[in-house]
Short mmCIF file of C-alpha atoms in Angstrom, two decimals:
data_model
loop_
_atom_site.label_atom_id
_atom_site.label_comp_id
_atom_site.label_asym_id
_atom_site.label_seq_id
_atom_site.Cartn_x
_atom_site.Cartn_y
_atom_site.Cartn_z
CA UNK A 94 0.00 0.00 0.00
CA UNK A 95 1.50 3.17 -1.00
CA UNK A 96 1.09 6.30 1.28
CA UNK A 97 0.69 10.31 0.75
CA UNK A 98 -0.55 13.30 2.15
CA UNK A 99 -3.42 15.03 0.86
CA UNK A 100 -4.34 19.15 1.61
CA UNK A 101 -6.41 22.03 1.11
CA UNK A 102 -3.41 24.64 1.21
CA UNK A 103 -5.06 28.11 0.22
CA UNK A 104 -1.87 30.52 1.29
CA UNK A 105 1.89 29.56 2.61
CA UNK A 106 2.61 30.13 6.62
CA UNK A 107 3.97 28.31 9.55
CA UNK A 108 1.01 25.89 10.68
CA UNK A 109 1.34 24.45 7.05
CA UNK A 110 4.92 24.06 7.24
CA UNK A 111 5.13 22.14 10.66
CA UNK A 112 2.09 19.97 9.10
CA UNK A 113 4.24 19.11 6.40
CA UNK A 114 7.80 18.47 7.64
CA UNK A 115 6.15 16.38 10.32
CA UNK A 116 4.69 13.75 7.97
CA UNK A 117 5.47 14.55 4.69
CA UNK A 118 8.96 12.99 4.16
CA UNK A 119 9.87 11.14 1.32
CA UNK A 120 5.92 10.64 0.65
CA UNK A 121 4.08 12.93 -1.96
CA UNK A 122 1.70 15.60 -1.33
CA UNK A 123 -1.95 15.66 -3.41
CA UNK A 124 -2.76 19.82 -3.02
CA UNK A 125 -6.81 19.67 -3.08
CA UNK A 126 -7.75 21.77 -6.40
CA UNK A 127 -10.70 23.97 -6.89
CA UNK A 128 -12.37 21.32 -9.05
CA UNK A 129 -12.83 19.20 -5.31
CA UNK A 130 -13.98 22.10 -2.79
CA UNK A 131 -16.07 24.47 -5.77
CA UNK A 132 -19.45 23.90 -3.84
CA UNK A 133 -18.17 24.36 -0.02
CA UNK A 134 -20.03 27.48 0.46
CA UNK A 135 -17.55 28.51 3.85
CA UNK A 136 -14.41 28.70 1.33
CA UNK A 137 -16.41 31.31 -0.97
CA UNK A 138 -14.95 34.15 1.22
CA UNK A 139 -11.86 32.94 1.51
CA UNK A 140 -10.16 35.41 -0.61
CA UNK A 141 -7.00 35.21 0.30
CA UNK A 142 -6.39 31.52 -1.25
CA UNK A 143 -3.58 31.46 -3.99
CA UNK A 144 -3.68 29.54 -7.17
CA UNK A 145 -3.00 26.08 -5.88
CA UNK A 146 -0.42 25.31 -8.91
CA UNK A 147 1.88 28.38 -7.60
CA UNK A 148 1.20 26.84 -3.88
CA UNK A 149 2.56 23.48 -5.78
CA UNK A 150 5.92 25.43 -6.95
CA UNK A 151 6.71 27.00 -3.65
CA UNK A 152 6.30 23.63 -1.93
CA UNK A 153 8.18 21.82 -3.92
CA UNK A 154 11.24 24.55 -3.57
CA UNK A 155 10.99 23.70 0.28
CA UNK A 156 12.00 19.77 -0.22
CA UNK A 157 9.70 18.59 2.24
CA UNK A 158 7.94 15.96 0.00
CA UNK A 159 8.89 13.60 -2.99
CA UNK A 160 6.71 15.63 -5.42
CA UNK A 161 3.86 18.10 -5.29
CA UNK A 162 1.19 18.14 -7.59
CA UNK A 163 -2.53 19.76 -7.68
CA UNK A 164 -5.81 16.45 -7.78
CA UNK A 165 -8.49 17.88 -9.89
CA UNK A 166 -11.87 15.26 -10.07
CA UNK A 167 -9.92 13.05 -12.62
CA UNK A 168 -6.58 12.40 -10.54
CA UNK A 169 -8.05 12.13 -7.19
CA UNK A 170 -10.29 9.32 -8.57
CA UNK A 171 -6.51 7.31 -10.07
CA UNK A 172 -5.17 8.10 -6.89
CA UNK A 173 -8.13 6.70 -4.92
CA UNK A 174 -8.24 3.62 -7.35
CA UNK A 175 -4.61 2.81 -6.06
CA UNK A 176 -6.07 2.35 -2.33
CA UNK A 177 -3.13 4.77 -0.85
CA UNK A 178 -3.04 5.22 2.86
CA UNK A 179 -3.73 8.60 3.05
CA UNK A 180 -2.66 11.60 5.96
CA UNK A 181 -4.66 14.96 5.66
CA UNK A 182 -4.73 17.97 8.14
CA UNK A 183 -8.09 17.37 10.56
CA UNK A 184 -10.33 20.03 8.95
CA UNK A 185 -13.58 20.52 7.33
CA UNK A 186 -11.66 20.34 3.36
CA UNK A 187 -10.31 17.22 4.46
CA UNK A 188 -13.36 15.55 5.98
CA UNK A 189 -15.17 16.75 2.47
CA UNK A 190 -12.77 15.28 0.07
CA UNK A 191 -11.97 11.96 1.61
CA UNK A 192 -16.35 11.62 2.14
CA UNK A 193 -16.63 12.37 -1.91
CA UNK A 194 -13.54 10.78 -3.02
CA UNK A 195 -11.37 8.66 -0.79
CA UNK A 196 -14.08 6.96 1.26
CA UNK A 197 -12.63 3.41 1.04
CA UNK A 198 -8.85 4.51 1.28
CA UNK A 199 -7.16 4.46 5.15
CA UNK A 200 -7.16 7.51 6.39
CA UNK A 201 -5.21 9.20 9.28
CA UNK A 202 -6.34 12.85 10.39
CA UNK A 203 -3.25 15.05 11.67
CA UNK A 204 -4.30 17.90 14.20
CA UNK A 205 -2.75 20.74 12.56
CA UNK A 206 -4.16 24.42 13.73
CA UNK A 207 -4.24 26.34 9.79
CA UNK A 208 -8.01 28.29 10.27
CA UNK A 209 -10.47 28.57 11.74
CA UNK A 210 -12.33 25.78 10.13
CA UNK A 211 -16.10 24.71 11.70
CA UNK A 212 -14.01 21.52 13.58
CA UNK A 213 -12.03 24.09 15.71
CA UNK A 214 -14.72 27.18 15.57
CA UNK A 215 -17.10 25.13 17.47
CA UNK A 216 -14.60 22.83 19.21
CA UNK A 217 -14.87 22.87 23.52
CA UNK A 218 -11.47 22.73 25.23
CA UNK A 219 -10.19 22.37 29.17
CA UNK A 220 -9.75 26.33 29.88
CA UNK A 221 -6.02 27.18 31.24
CA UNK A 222 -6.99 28.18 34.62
CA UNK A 223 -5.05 28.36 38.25
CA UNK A 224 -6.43 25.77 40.72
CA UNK A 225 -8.08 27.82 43.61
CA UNK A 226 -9.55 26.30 46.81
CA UNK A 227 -12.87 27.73 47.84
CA UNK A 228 -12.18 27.78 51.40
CA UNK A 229 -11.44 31.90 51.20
CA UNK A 230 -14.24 33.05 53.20
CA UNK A 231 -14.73 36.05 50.55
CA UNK A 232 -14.32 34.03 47.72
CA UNK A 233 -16.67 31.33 49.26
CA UNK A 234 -19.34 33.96 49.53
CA UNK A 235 -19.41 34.98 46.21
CA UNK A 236 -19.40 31.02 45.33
CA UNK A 237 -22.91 30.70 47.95
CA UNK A 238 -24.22 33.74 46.37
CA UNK A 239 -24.24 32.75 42.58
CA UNK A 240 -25.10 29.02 43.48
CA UNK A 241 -28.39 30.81 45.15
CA UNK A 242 -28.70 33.02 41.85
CA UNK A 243 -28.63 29.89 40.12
CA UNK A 244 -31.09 28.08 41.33
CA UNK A 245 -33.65 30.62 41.19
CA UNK A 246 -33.31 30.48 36.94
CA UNK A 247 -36.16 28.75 35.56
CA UNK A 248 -34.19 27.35 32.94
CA UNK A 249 -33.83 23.91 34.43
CA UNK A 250 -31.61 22.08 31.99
CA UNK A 251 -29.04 25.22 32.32
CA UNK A 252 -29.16 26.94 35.57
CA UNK A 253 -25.82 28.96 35.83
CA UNK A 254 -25.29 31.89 38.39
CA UNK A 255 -23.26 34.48 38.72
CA UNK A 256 -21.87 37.27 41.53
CA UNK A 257 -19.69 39.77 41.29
CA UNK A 258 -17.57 41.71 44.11
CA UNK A 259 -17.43 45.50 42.63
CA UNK A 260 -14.17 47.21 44.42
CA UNK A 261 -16.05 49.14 47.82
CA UNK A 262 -16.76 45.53 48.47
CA UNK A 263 -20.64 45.33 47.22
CA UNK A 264 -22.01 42.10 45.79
CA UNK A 265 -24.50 41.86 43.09
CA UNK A 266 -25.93 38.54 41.53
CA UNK A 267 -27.57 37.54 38.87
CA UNK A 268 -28.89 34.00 36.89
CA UNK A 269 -29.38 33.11 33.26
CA UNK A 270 -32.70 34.24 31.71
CA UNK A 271 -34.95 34.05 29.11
CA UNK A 272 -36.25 37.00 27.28
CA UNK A 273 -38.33 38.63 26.58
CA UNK A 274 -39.70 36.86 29.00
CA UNK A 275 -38.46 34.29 31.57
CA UNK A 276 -40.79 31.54 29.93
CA UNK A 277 -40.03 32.44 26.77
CA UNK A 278 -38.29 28.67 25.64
CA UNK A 279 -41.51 26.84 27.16
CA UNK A 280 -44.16 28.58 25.11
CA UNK A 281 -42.47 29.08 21.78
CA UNK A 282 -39.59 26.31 22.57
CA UNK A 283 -35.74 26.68 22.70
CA UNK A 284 -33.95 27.65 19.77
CA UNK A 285 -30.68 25.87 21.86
CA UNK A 286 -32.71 22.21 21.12
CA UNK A 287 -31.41 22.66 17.11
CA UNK A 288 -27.29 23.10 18.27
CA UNK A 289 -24.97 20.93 20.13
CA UNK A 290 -23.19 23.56 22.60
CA UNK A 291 -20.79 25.57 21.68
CA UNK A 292 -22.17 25.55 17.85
CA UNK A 293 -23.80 28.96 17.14
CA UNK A 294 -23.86 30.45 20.78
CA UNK A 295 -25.92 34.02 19.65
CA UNK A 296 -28.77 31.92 18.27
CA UNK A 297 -30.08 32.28 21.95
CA UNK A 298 -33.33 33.99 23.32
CA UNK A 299 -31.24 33.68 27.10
CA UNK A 300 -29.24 36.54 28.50
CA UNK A 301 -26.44 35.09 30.28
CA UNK A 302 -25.84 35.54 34.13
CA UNK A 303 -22.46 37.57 33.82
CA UNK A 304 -23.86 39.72 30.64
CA UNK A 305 -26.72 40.86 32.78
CA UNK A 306 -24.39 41.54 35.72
CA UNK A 307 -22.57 43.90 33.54
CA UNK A 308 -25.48 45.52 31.92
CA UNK A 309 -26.98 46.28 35.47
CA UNK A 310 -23.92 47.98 36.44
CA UNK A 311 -23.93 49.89 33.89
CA UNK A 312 -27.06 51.10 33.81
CA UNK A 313 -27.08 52.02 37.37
CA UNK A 314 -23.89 53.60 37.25
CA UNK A 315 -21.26 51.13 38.86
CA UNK A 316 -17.92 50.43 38.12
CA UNK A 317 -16.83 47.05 37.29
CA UNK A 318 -13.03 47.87 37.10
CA UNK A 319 -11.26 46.17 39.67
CA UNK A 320 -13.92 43.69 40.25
CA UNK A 321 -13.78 40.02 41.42
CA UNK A 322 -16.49 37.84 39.10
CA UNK A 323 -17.51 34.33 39.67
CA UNK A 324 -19.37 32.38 37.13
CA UNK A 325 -20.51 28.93 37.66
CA UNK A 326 -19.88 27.98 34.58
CA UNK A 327 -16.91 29.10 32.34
CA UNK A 328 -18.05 32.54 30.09
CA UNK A 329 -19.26 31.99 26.39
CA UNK A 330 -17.03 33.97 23.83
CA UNK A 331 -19.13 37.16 23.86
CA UNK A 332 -19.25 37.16 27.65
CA UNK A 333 -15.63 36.61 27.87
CA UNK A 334 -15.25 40.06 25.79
CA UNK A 335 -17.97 41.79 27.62
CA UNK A 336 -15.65 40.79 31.00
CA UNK A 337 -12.60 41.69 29.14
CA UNK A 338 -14.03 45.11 27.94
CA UNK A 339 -15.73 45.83 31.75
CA UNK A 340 -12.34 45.69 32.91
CA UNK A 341 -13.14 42.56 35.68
CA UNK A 342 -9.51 41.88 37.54
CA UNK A 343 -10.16 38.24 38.33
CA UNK A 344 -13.05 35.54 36.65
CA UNK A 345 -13.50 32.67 39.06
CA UNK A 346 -15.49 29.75 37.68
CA UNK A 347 -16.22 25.99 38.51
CA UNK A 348 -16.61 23.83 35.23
CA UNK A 349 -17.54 23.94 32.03
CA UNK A 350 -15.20 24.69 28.56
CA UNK A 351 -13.76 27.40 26.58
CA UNK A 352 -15.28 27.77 22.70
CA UNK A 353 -13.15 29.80 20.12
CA UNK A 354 -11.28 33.09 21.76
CA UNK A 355 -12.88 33.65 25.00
CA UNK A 356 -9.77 32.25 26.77
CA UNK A 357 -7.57 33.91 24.44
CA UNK A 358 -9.70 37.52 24.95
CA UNK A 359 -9.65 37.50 28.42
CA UNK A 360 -5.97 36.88 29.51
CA UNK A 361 -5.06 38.97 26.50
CA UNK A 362 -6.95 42.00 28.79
CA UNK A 363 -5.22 40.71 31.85
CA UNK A 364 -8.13 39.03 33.51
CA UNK A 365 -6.71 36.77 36.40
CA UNK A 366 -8.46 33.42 35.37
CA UNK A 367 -9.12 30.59 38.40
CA UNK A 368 -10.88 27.38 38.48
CA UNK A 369 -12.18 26.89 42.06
CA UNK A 370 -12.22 23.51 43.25
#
């Protein structure tokens, strides 16, 4: 059985590089042509893309593969009659081509970050977060006060609370909600039911817990610089930024994951992130 690589390669940088002097050696690389990906409707905007037979040239110069050449329709079907054991970066283009074309072949996916492709958009990771005991009696207050918030959300399947310490020491709470009213998702039904989490998080009729803490401080005046937050549950992407932006000091949280750039956001704006255990 002969082996290769196979990849959508739509512009030259690093993550493509380290994708292909880690398992490219001595085998050849099959560049996925327009002919295979015409129809994906999320590469229509990706303008930046370069004509895959110049891509071909400038790989080849870097000697990381046998030989370089561009599959059109016609050459990935005589590639897929040879039953190669294929490697292709784990991304949407891959999953595509090897469904339509290479569906009998062995197949090896190689997690290689090059976009932000739907498989990494909507994928959930373990957020990077400082172990924190709970037994700090202001801390544990905080940790009491949104587990009370919580449990007063009508949203049963998703209860999450939050409280926040301002800087003169106040506390304010505050639970996830349904607008425009509370029972909004039992008389019209939840728009969530159609997504797996994390997958299109602003197709919501729910405010979240720490969004509404902001809002209310802002619209009664408050400062949130400085402030201590705790969220039961790690913050959504656009929480994360409204945190970032409010200019919290520390974000507390028990469980849950971190989807896209919320992580990213909110140490980037120096927010003191801690897991409490």
């Amino acid at each position: 059985m002969t082996a290769a690589l196979v990849a959508y390669v739509p512009v030259l940088h690093e993550g493509y590089r380290r994708f292909l002097a880690a398992h490219g050696d001595g085998l050849p690389l099959h560049l996925i042509g327009p002919e295979l990906h015409q129809d994906y409707r999320p590469l229509a905007k990706d303008i930046r893309a370069l004509d895959p037979e110049l891509t071909a040239q400038a790989i080849a110069a870097w000697g990381l593969c046998a030989s370089v050449d561009v599959l059109d329709r016609a050459g990935a079907q005589r590639l897929a009659e040879t039953q190669p054991s294929l490697t292709l970066p784990a991304e949407d283009v891959s999953y595509l081509v090897v469904e339509r074309h290479f569906s009998r072949c062995d197949v090896r996916y190689a997690p290689a970050f090059l976009r932000w492709d739907k498989t990494r958009t909507a994928q959930l990771l373990v957020p990077e977060a400082e172990m924190l005991q709970s037994d700090d009696e202001q801390l544990a207050e905080l940790v009491d006060a949104a587990r009370a918030a919580a449990a007063s959300s009508i949203d049963w399947w998703r209860q999450v609370g939050a409280a926040i310490r301002f800087a003169d020491g106040e506390i304010a709470v505050a639970h996830n909600e349904h607008l425009p009213h509370p029972q909004s998702a039992y008389a019209v039904g939840d728009p969530r039911a159609n997504f797996n989490k994390g997958v299109a998080l602003e197709l919501s009729t729910a405010v979240h817990a720490e969004a509404r803490l902001i809002a209310a401080a802002a619209r009664e005046g408050r400062a949130t610089r400085a402030a201590v937050l705790f969220v039961s549950d790690f913050p959504c992407p656009p929480c994360s930024k409204l945190i970032a932006g409010a200019g919290i000091e520390r974000l507390c949280f028990r469980s849950g994951y971190a989807v896209l750039d919320g992580q990213d956001v909110l140490a980037a704006a120096g927010v003191q992130i801690l897991q409490v255990q």
